[in-house]
mmCIF file of N, CA, C and O in Angstrom:
data_model
loop_
_atom_site.group_PDB
_atom_site.id
_atom_site.type_symbol
_atom_site.label_atom_id
_atom_site.label_comp_id
_atom_site.label_asym_id
_atom_site.label_seq_id
_atom_site.Cartn_x
_atom_site.Cartn_y
_atom_site.Cartn_z
ATOM 1 N N MET A 1 124.754 117.817 55.425
ATOM 2 C CA MET A 1 125.490 116.953 54.353
ATOM 3 C C MET A 1 127.033 117.332 54.005
ATOM 4 O O MET A 1 127.185 118.450 53.826
ATOM 5 N N VAL A 2 127.811 116.539 54.031
ATOM 6 C CA VAL A 2 129.311 116.715 53.708
ATOM 7 C C VAL A 2 129.336 116.871 52.465
ATOM 8 O O VAL A 2 128.845 115.908 51.515
ATOM 9 N N LYS A 3 129.988 117.848 51.775
ATOM 10 C CA LYS A 3 130.452 117.952 50.440
ATOM 11 C C LYS A 3 131.374 116.794 50.066
ATOM 12 O O LYS A 3 132.358 116.696 50.695
ATOM 13 N N MET A 4 131.195 116.502 49.066
ATOM 14 C CA MET A 4 131.915 115.084 48.571
ATOM 15 C C MET A 4 132.544 115.349 47.057
ATOM 16 O O MET A 4 132.199 116.135 46.529
ATOM 17 N N GLU A 5 133.486 114.654 46.968
ATOM 18 C CA GLU A 5 134.459 114.952 45.733
ATOM 19 C C GLU A 5 135.094 113.577 45.513
ATOM 20 O O GLU A 5 135.277 112.862 46.183
ATOM 21 N N SER A 6 135.041 113.251 43.926
ATOM 22 C CA SER A 6 135.684 112.100 43.703
ATOM 23 C C SER A 6 137.222 112.229 43.322
ATOM 24 O O SER A 6 137.454 113.341 42.852
ATOM 25 N N ILE A 7 137.773 111.209 43.656
ATOM 26 C CA ILE A 7 139.397 111.225 43.138
ATOM 27 C C ILE A 7 139.460 109.706 42.809
ATOM 28 O O ILE A 7 138.765 108.792 42.870
ATOM 29 N N THR A 8 140.609 109.744 42.120
ATOM 30 C CA THR A 8 140.987 108.390 41.507
ATOM 31 C C THR A 8 142.309 108.062 42.268
ATOM 32 O O THR A 8 143.326 108.818 42.368
ATOM 33 N N ILE A 9 142.221 106.743 42.716
ATOM 34 C CA ILE A 9 143.266 106.144 43.367
ATOM 35 C C ILE A 9 143.748 104.934 42.590
ATOM 36 O O ILE A 9 142.841 104.183 42.156
ATOM 37 N N GLN A 10 144.980 104.556 42.781
ATOM 38 C CA GLN A 10 145.709 103.348 42.325
ATOM 39 C C GLN A 10 145.566 102.244 43.374
ATOM 40 O O GLN A 10 146.021 102.429 44.335
ATOM 41 N N VAL A 11 144.842 101.031 42.977
ATOM 42 C CA VAL A 11 144.717 100.020 43.781
ATOM 43 C C VAL A 11 144.998 98.945 43.150
ATOM 44 O O VAL A 11 145.070 98.700 41.698
ATOM 45 N N PRO A 12 145.340 97.621 43.806
ATOM 46 C CA PRO A 12 145.537 96.407 42.956
ATOM 47 C C PRO A 12 144.170 96.089 42.228
ATOM 48 O O PRO A 12 143.173 96.337 42.843
ATOM 49 N N VAL A 13 144.321 95.570 41.214
ATOM 50 C CA VAL A 13 143.048 95.045 40.394
ATOM 51 C C VAL A 13 142.292 94.142 41.101
ATOM 52 O O VAL A 13 140.846 94.610 40.908
ATOM 53 N N GLU A 14 142.393 93.616 41.843
ATOM 54 C CA GLU A 14 141.696 92.724 42.666
ATOM 55 C C GLU A 14 140.990 93.317 43.593
ATOM 56 O O GLU A 14 139.795 92.969 44.178
ATOM 57 N N MET A 15 141.474 94.186 44.182
ATOM 58 C CA MET A 15 140.626 95.196 45.083
ATOM 59 C C MET A 15 139.547 95.836 44.516
ATOM 60 O O MET A 15 138.471 96.413 45.199
ATOM 61 N N ARG A 16 139.381 96.069 43.257
ATOM 62 C CA ARG A 16 138.172 97.114 42.683
ATOM 63 C C ARG A 16 136.835 96.506 43.056
ATOM 64 O O ARG A 16 136.131 97.274 43.364
ATOM 65 N N LYS A 17 136.778 95.032 42.866
ATOM 66 C CA LYS A 17 135.410 94.733 43.196
ATOM 67 C C LYS A 17 134.762 95.123 44.732
ATOM 68 O O LYS A 17 133.795 95.089 45.118
ATOM 69 N N TYR A 18 135.870 95.374 45.712
ATOM 70 C CA TYR A 18 135.648 95.688 46.818
ATOM 71 C C TYR A 18 135.224 97.288 47.157
ATOM 72 O O TYR A 18 134.821 97.448 48.201
ATOM 73 N N LEU A 19 135.793 98.168 46.321
ATOM 74 C CA LEU A 19 135.657 99.354 46.357
ATOM 75 C C LEU A 19 134.293 99.806 45.477
ATOM 76 O O LEU A 19 133.966 101.122 45.572
ATOM 77 N N GLU A 20 133.709 99.048 44.836
ATOM 78 C CA GLU A 20 132.535 99.565 43.859
ATOM 79 C C GLU A 20 131.316 99.449 44.462
ATOM 80 O O GLU A 20 131.108 98.358 45.355
ATOM 81 N N GLU A 21 130.361 100.404 44.198
ATOM 82 C CA GLU A 21 128.954 100.194 44.912
ATOM 83 C C GLU A 21 128.812 99.908 46.409
ATOM 84 O O GLU A 21 128.334 98.861 46.690
ATOM 85 N N LEU A 22 129.591 100.665 46.937
ATOM 86 C CA LEU A 22 129.506 100.498 48.415
ATOM 87 C C LEU A 22 128.142 101.333 49.080
ATOM 88 O O LEU A 22 127.572 102.193 48.484
ATOM 89 N N SER A 23 127.731 100.607 50.049
ATOM 90 C CA SER A 23 126.381 101.369 50.736
ATOM 91 C C SER A 23 127.048 102.518 51.271
ATOM 92 O O SER A 23 128.118 102.590 51.675
ATOM 93 N N PRO A 24 126.056 103.473 51.799
ATOM 94 C CA PRO A 24 126.689 104.683 52.537
ATOM 95 C C PRO A 24 127.437 104.134 53.957
ATOM 96 O O PRO A 24 128.299 104.819 54.067
ATOM 97 N N GLU A 25 126.762 103.027 54.487
ATOM 98 C CA GLU A 25 127.622 102.633 55.844
ATOM 99 C C GLU A 25 129.115 102.399 55.510
ATOM 100 O O GLU A 25 129.751 102.511 56.179
ATOM 101 N N SER A 26 129.010 101.351 54.368
ATOM 102 C CA SER A 26 130.464 100.940 53.942
ATOM 103 C C SER A 26 131.572 102.191 53.593
ATOM 104 O O SER A 26 132.513 102.215 53.780
ATOM 105 N N GLU A 27 130.740 103.062 52.849
ATOM 106 C CA GLU A 27 131.599 104.270 52.510
ATOM 107 C C GLU A 27 132.190 105.183 53.455
ATOM 108 O O GLU A 27 133.318 105.388 53.530
ATOM 109 N N LEU A 28 131.181 105.152 54.629
ATOM 110 C CA LEU A 28 131.599 105.986 55.691
ATOM 111 C C LEU A 28 132.839 105.052 56.433
ATOM 112 O O LEU A 28 133.737 105.784 56.987
ATOM 113 N N ARG A 29 132.559 104.005 56.749
ATOM 114 C CA ARG A 29 133.642 103.184 57.284
ATOM 115 C C ARG A 29 134.741 103.237 56.611
ATOM 116 O O ARG A 29 135.920 103.469 57.206
ATOM 117 N N ARG A 30 134.892 102.989 55.355
ATOM 118 C CA ARG A 30 136.039 103.261 54.516
ATOM 119 C C ARG A 30 136.717 104.643 54.632
ATOM 120 O O ARG A 30 137.922 104.457 54.710
ATOM 121 N N ASN A 31 136.036 105.630 54.551
ATOM 122 C CA ASN A 31 136.744 107.025 54.802
ATOM 123 C C ASN A 31 137.047 107.124 55.985
ATOM 124 O O ASN A 31 138.258 107.893 56.328
ATOM 125 N N ALA A 32 136.537 106.565 57.053
ATOM 126 C CA ALA A 32 137.137 106.718 58.467
ATOM 127 C C ALA A 32 138.289 105.808 58.579
ATOM 128 O O ALA A 32 139.443 106.291 59.162
ATOM 129 N N LEU A 33 138.355 104.864 57.846
ATOM 130 C CA LEU A 33 139.613 104.082 57.870
ATOM 131 C C LEU A 33 140.912 104.727 57.247
ATOM 132 O O LEU A 33 141.945 104.678 57.536
ATOM 133 N N LEU A 34 140.462 105.578 56.125
ATOM 134 C CA LEU A 34 141.432 106.219 55.337
ATOM 135 C C LEU A 34 142.085 107.468 56.160
ATOM 136 O O LEU A 34 143.133 107.757 56.182
ATOM 137 N N LEU A 35 141.039 107.711 57.063
ATOM 138 C CA LEU A 35 141.703 109.156 57.876
ATOM 139 C C LEU A 35 142.402 108.540 59.283
ATOM 140 O O LEU A 35 142.994 109.150 59.921
ATOM 141 N N TYR A 36 142.398 107.182 59.544
ATOM 142 C CA TYR A 36 142.673 106.589 60.695
ATOM 143 C C TYR A 36 144.348 106.780 61.041
ATOM 144 O O TYR A 36 144.790 107.415 62.024
ATOM 145 N N PRO A 37 145.001 106.680 59.809
ATOM 146 C CA PRO A 37 146.694 106.837 60.033
ATOM 147 C C PRO A 37 147.075 108.394 60.355
ATOM 148 O O PRO A 37 147.999 108.406 61.053
ATOM 149 N N TYR A 38 146.207 109.226 60.255
ATOM 150 C CA TYR A 38 146.411 110.725 60.325
ATOM 151 C C TYR A 38 145.812 110.992 61.736
ATOM 152 O O TYR A 38 146.580 111.822 62.528
ATOM 153 N N ILE A 39 144.898 110.236 62.246
ATOM 154 C CA ILE A 39 144.732 110.245 63.814
ATOM 155 C C ILE A 39 145.967 109.838 64.467
ATOM 156 O O ILE A 39 146.437 110.268 65.440
ATOM 157 N N LEU A 40 146.275 108.500 64.210
ATOM 158 C CA LEU A 40 147.785 108.016 64.851
ATOM 159 C C LEU A 40 148.704 108.696 64.920
ATOM 160 O O LEU A 40 149.490 108.770 65.915
ATOM 161 N N ASN A 41 148.947 109.234 63.663
ATOM 162 C CA ASN A 41 150.271 110.176 63.624
ATOM 163 C C ASN A 41 150.107 111.648 64.276
ATOM 164 O O ASN A 41 150.745 112.343 64.318
ATOM 165 N N GLN A 42 148.743 111.854 64.550
ATOM 166 C CA GLN A 42 148.350 113.040 65.462
ATOM 167 C C GLN A 42 148.523 114.181 64.530
ATOM 168 O O GLN A 42 148.665 115.427 64.746
ATOM 169 N N SER A 43 148.188 113.971 63.130
ATOM 170 C CA SER A 43 148.164 115.288 62.149
ATOM 171 C C SER A 43 146.696 115.708 62.488
ATOM 172 O O SER A 43 146.544 117.058 62.255
ATOM 173 N N ILE A 44 145.765 114.874 62.750
ATOM 174 C CA ILE A 44 144.317 115.456 63.090
ATOM 175 C C ILE A 44 143.882 114.610 64.332
ATOM 176 O O ILE A 44 144.572 113.644 64.633
ATOM 177 N N SER A 45 142.832 115.255 64.922
ATOM 178 C CA SER A 45 142.255 114.529 66.164
ATOM 179 C C SER A 45 141.201 113.757 65.763
ATOM 180 O O SER A 45 140.585 113.844 64.617
ATOM 181 N N HIS A 46 140.651 113.110 66.551
ATOM 182 C CA HIS A 46 139.126 112.049 66.481
ATOM 183 C C HIS A 46 138.210 113.003 65.947
ATOM 184 O O HIS A 46 137.549 112.906 65.113
ATOM 185 N N GLY A 47 138.058 114.356 66.666
ATOM 186 C CA GLY A 47 137.270 115.301 66.591
ATOM 187 C C GLY A 47 137.255 115.963 65.236
ATOM 188 O O GLY A 47 136.186 115.786 64.579
ATOM 189 N N ARG A 48 138.273 116.081 64.726
ATOM 190 C CA ARG A 48 138.525 116.813 63.246
ATOM 191 C C ARG A 48 138.128 115.690 62.147
ATOM 192 O O ARG A 48 137.576 116.232 61.327
ATOM 193 N N ALA A 49 138.552 114.640 62.299
ATOM 194 C CA ALA A 49 137.969 113.554 61.455
ATOM 195 C C ALA A 49 136.527 113.375 61.606
ATOM 196 O O ALA A 49 136.168 113.094 60.336
ATOM 197 N N ALA A 50 136.089 113.436 62.538
ATOM 198 C CA ALA A 50 134.509 113.251 62.569
ATOM 199 C C ALA A 50 133.930 114.568 61.874
ATOM 200 O O ALA A 50 133.001 114.222 60.892
ATOM 201 N N GLU A 51 134.436 115.596 62.013
ATOM 202 C CA GLU A 51 134.199 116.734 61.415
ATOM 203 C C GLU A 51 134.041 116.652 59.997
ATOM 204 O O GLU A 51 133.135 116.987 58.872
ATOM 205 N N ILE A 52 135.210 116.271 59.295
ATOM 206 C CA ILE A 52 135.430 115.929 57.956
ATOM 207 C C ILE A 52 134.446 115.017 57.361
ATOM 208 O O ILE A 52 133.993 114.920 56.221
ATOM 209 N N LEU A 53 134.026 113.973 58.288
ATOM 210 C CA LEU A 53 133.307 112.906 57.712
ATOM 211 C C LEU A 53 131.808 113.323 57.871
ATOM 212 O O LEU A 53 130.906 112.633 57.474
ATOM 213 N N GLY A 54 131.638 114.430 58.664
ATOM 214 C CA GLY A 54 130.339 114.854 58.783
ATOM 215 C C GLY A 54 129.420 114.259 59.878
ATOM 216 O O GLY A 54 128.349 113.999 59.796
ATOM 217 N N ILE A 55 129.971 113.644 60.835
ATOM 218 C CA ILE A 55 129.426 112.743 61.826
ATOM 219 C C ILE A 55 129.988 113.277 63.288
ATOM 220 O O ILE A 55 130.933 114.194 63.156
ATOM 221 N N GLY A 56 129.431 112.835 64.497
ATOM 222 C CA GLY A 56 129.796 113.109 65.521
ATOM 223 C C GLY A 56 130.907 112.444 66.008
ATOM 224 O O GLY A 56 131.263 111.336 65.544
ATOM 225 N N LYS A 57 131.758 112.958 66.944
ATOM 226 C CA LYS A 57 132.908 112.332 67.602
ATOM 227 C C LYS A 57 132.584 110.940 68.084
ATOM 228 O O LYS A 57 133.150 110.057 67.835
ATOM 229 N N SER A 58 131.522 110.847 68.820
ATOM 230 C CA SER A 58 131.141 109.503 69.390
ATOM 231 C C SER A 58 130.650 108.471 68.576
ATOM 232 O O SER A 58 131.219 107.250 68.508
ATOM 233 N N GLU A 59 130.095 108.876 67.176
ATOM 234 C CA GLU A 59 129.931 108.051 66.074
ATOM 235 C C GLU A 59 131.263 107.365 65.474
ATOM 236 O O GLU A 59 131.310 106.161 65.373
ATOM 237 N N LEU A 60 132.097 108.494 65.318
ATOM 238 C CA LEU A 60 133.486 108.062 64.749
ATOM 239 C C LEU A 60 133.979 106.874 65.638
ATOM 240 O O LEU A 60 134.663 105.923 65.213
ATOM 241 N N LEU A 61 134.101 107.285 66.954
ATOM 242 C CA LEU A 61 134.728 106.173 68.020
ATOM 243 C C LEU A 61 133.959 104.915 67.979
ATOM 244 O O LEU A 61 134.736 103.997 67.879
ATOM 245 N N ASP A 62 132.633 104.993 67.656
ATOM 246 C CA ASP A 62 131.914 103.744 67.739
ATOM 247 C C ASP A 62 132.193 102.809 66.527
ATOM 248 O O ASP A 62 132.767 101.603 66.423
ATOM 249 N N ILE A 63 132.706 103.665 65.220
ATOM 250 C CA ILE A 63 132.882 102.970 63.953
ATOM 251 C C ILE A 63 134.357 102.234 64.131
ATOM 252 O O ILE A 63 134.669 101.208 63.861
ATOM 253 N N TYR A 64 135.125 103.137 64.782
ATOM 254 C CA TYR A 64 136.605 102.316 65.066
ATOM 255 C C TYR A 64 136.493 101.361 66.013
ATOM 256 O O TYR A 64 137.227 100.401 65.974
ATOM 257 N N ASP A 65 135.503 101.490 67.180
ATOM 258 C CA ASP A 65 135.488 100.353 68.056
ATOM 259 C C ASP A 65 135.018 99.175 67.612
ATOM 260 O O ASP A 65 135.515 98.129 67.728
ATOM 261 N N LYS A 66 133.948 99.228 66.521
ATOM 262 C CA LYS A 66 133.608 98.183 65.949
ATOM 263 C C LYS A 66 134.561 97.382 65.153
ATOM 264 O O LYS A 66 134.458 96.361 64.788
ATOM 265 N N LEU A 67 135.671 98.031 64.543
ATOM 266 C CA LEU A 67 136.626 97.669 63.660
ATOM 267 C C LEU A 67 137.876 97.064 64.503
ATOM 268 O O LEU A 67 138.768 96.823 63.770
ATOM 269 N N GLY A 68 137.866 97.331 65.964
ATOM 270 C CA GLY A 68 138.794 96.925 66.811
ATOM 271 C C GLY A 68 139.950 97.840 67.077
ATOM 272 O O GLY A 68 140.896 97.615 67.604
ATOM 273 N N TYR A 69 139.653 99.236 66.698
ATOM 274 C CA TYR A 69 140.601 100.262 66.848
ATOM 275 C C TYR A 69 139.980 101.119 68.155
ATOM 276 O O TYR A 69 139.495 102.098 67.960
ATOM 277 N N SER A 70 140.165 100.557 69.397
ATOM 278 C CA SER A 70 139.497 101.231 70.476
ATOM 279 C C SER A 70 140.304 102.515 70.865
ATOM 280 O O SER A 70 141.502 102.474 70.952
ATOM 281 N N TYR A 71 139.472 103.393 70.956
ATOM 282 C CA TYR A 71 139.769 104.819 71.470
ATOM 283 C C TYR A 71 140.545 104.628 72.796
ATOM 284 O O TYR A 71 141.536 105.315 73.111
ATOM 285 N N LEU A 72 140.008 103.908 73.779
ATOM 286 C CA LEU A 72 140.693 103.640 75.153
ATOM 287 C C LEU A 72 142.083 103.265 74.932
ATOM 288 O O LEU A 72 142.841 103.503 75.664
ATOM 289 N N ASP A 73 142.398 102.095 73.935
ATOM 290 C CA ASP A 73 143.760 101.679 73.868
ATOM 291 C C ASP A 73 144.568 102.641 73.450
ATOM 292 O O ASP A 73 145.636 102.612 73.786
ATOM 293 N N LEU A 74 144.180 103.559 72.646
ATOM 294 C CA LEU A 74 144.852 104.652 72.306
ATOM 295 C C LEU A 74 145.416 105.650 73.315
ATOM 296 O O LEU A 74 146.711 106.064 73.611
ATOM 297 N N ILE A 75 144.461 105.952 74.292
ATOM 298 C CA ILE A 75 144.648 106.690 75.429
ATOM 299 C C ILE A 75 145.500 105.865 76.229
ATOM 300 O O ILE A 75 146.601 106.679 76.718
ATOM 301 N N GLN A 76 145.520 104.601 76.406
ATOM 302 C CA GLN A 76 146.121 103.972 77.331
ATOM 303 C C GLN A 76 147.881 104.079 76.828
ATOM 304 O O GLN A 76 148.567 104.187 77.554
ATOM 305 N N ASP A 77 147.869 104.140 75.385
ATOM 306 C CA ASP A 77 149.249 104.002 75.018
ATOM 307 C C ASP A 77 149.892 105.395 75.410
ATOM 308 O O ASP A 77 150.896 105.540 75.494
ATOM 309 N N GLU A 78 149.203 106.371 75.183
ATOM 310 C CA GLU A 78 149.616 107.730 75.371
ATOM 311 C C GLU A 78 149.998 107.998 76.899
ATOM 312 O O GLU A 78 150.948 108.522 77.139
ATOM 313 N N LEU A 79 148.893 107.479 77.740
ATOM 314 C CA LEU A 79 149.514 107.458 79.149
ATOM 315 C C LEU A 79 150.467 106.921 79.654
ATOM 316 O O LEU A 79 151.403 107.468 80.551
ATOM 317 N N GLU A 80 150.792 105.786 78.760
ATOM 318 C CA GLU A 80 151.954 104.958 79.257
ATOM 319 C C GLU A 80 153.248 105.558 78.775
ATOM 320 O O GLU A 80 154.419 105.673 79.421
ATOM 321 N N GLU A 81 153.000 106.433 77.671
ATOM 322 C CA GLU A 81 154.329 107.076 77.181
ATOM 323 C C GLU A 81 154.674 108.310 78.134
ATOM 324 O O GLU A 81 155.672 108.807 78.488
ATOM 325 N N ASP A 82 153.449 109.064 78.497
ATOM 326 C CA ASP A 82 153.477 110.057 79.496
ATOM 327 C C ASP A 82 154.202 109.697 80.560
ATOM 328 O O ASP A 82 154.844 110.415 81.376
ATOM 329 N N LEU A 83 153.551 108.572 81.296
ATOM 330 C CA LEU A 83 154.410 108.059 82.556
ATOM 331 C C LEU A 83 155.874 107.765 82.403
ATOM 332 O O LEU A 83 156.478 107.982 83.292
ATOM 333 N N GLU A 84 156.152 107.186 81.357
ATOM 334 C CA GLU A 84 157.618 106.944 81.239
ATOM 335 C C GLU A 84 158.284 108.161 80.912
ATOM 336 O O GLU A 84 159.350 108.464 81.701
ATOM 337 N N THR A 85 157.857 109.130 80.403
ATOM 338 C CA THR A 85 158.486 110.508 80.231
ATOM 339 C C THR A 85 158.549 110.950 81.764
ATOM 340 O O THR A 85 159.577 111.567 82.005
ATOM 341 N N PHE A 86 157.566 111.165 82.458
ATOM 342 C CA PHE A 86 157.871 111.470 84.016
ATOM 343 C C PHE A 86 158.456 110.811 84.511
ATOM 344 O O PHE A 86 159.432 111.232 85.381
ATOM 345 N N ARG A 87 158.780 109.493 84.560
ATOM 346 C CA ARG A 87 159.681 108.810 85.153
ATOM 347 C C ARG A 87 161.218 109.144 84.837
ATOM 348 O O ARG A 87 161.920 109.186 85.845
ATOM 349 N N GLN A 88 161.352 109.373 83.651
ATOM 350 C CA GLN A 88 162.693 109.752 83.188
ATOM 351 C C GLN A 88 162.913 111.232 83.773
ATOM 352 O O GLN A 88 164.298 111.432 84.309
ATOM 353 N N ILE A 89 162.154 112.034 83.610
ATOM 354 C CA ILE A 89 162.142 113.315 84.455
ATOM 355 C C ILE A 89 162.534 113.188 85.636
ATOM 356 O O ILE A 89 163.425 114.029 86.292
ATOM 357 N N LYS A 90 161.721 112.480 86.473
ATOM 358 C CA LYS A 90 161.941 112.193 87.862
ATOM 359 C C LYS A 90 163.256 111.977 88.389
ATOM 360 O O LYS A 90 164.001 112.119 89.222
ATOM 361 N N GLU A 91 163.756 111.071 87.416
ATOM 362 C CA GLU A 91 165.124 110.173 87.709
ATOM 363 C C GLU A 91 166.106 111.474 87.427
ATOM 364 O O GLU A 91 167.103 111.336 88.290
ATOM 365 N N LYS A 92 166.064 112.109 86.291
ATOM 366 C CA LYS A 92 167.120 113.409 86.144
ATOM 367 C C LYS A 92 166.943 114.316 87.494
ATOM 368 O O LYS A 92 168.138 114.685 87.775
ATOM 369 N N CYS A 93 165.919 114.595 87.949
ATOM 370 C CA CYS A 93 165.770 115.595 89.085
ATOM 371 C C CYS A 93 166.325 115.096 90.214
ATOM 372 O O CYS A 93 167.097 115.703 90.972
ATOM 373 N N LYS A 94 166.062 113.730 90.268
ATOM 374 C CA LYS A 94 166.668 113.062 91.685
ATOM 375 C C LYS A 94 168.283 113.106 91.454
ATOM 376 O O LYS A 94 169.022 113.324 92.495
ATOM 377 N N LYS A 95 169.005 112.897 90.347
ATOM 378 C CA LYS A 95 170.458 112.829 90.177
ATOM 379 C C LYS A 95 170.967 114.353 90.305
ATOM 380 O O LYS A 95 171.923 114.351 90.816
ATOM 381 N N THR A 96 170.238 115.011 89.766
ATOM 382 C CA THR A 96 170.520 116.494 89.978
ATOM 383 C C THR A 96 170.614 117.153 91.566
ATOM 384 O O THR A 96 171.754 117.664 91.693
ATOM 385 N N ILE A 97 169.674 116.726 92.247
ATOM 386 C CA ILE A 97 169.571 116.750 93.607
ATOM 387 C C ILE A 97 170.659 116.296 94.322
ATOM 388 O O ILE A 97 171.362 116.838 95.308
ATOM 389 N N GLU A 98 170.963 115.075 94.197
ATOM 390 C CA GLU A 98 171.954 114.223 94.675
ATOM 391 C C GLU A 98 173.396 114.759 94.432
ATOM 392 O O GLU A 98 174.326 114.808 95.139
ATOM 393 N N ASN A 99 173.630 115.473 93.185
ATOM 394 C CA ASN A 99 174.839 116.044 92.773
ATOM 395 C C ASN A 99 175.062 117.663 93.423
ATOM 396 O O ASN A 99 175.974 118.056 93.168
ATOM 397 N N LEU A 100 174.052 117.990 94.003
ATOM 398 C CA LEU A 100 174.157 119.500 94.607
ATOM 399 C C LEU A 100 175.033 119.415 95.818
ATOM 400 O O LEU A 100 175.223 118.736 96.780
#
């Protein structure tokens, strides 16, 4: 069992009804969503987020997938960035060789 702590956050008044008396599944989903921006900016990994939530990484990935945040899409974006970086380096190397 994960050690839990209560905190106070400010939300618009009309949001209150959506945050009260959540089922355990809804609380887990909410907490996973609260961590998602930190995964996106690479402050934490999916694995670390899963540890914080007290679940397995595959369960966390299932939660995000059901919410439309596909792990494979994130990997695809990273691969495209890496490929672009590779192309830029390759072009610089080619120009360097031509200038020799």
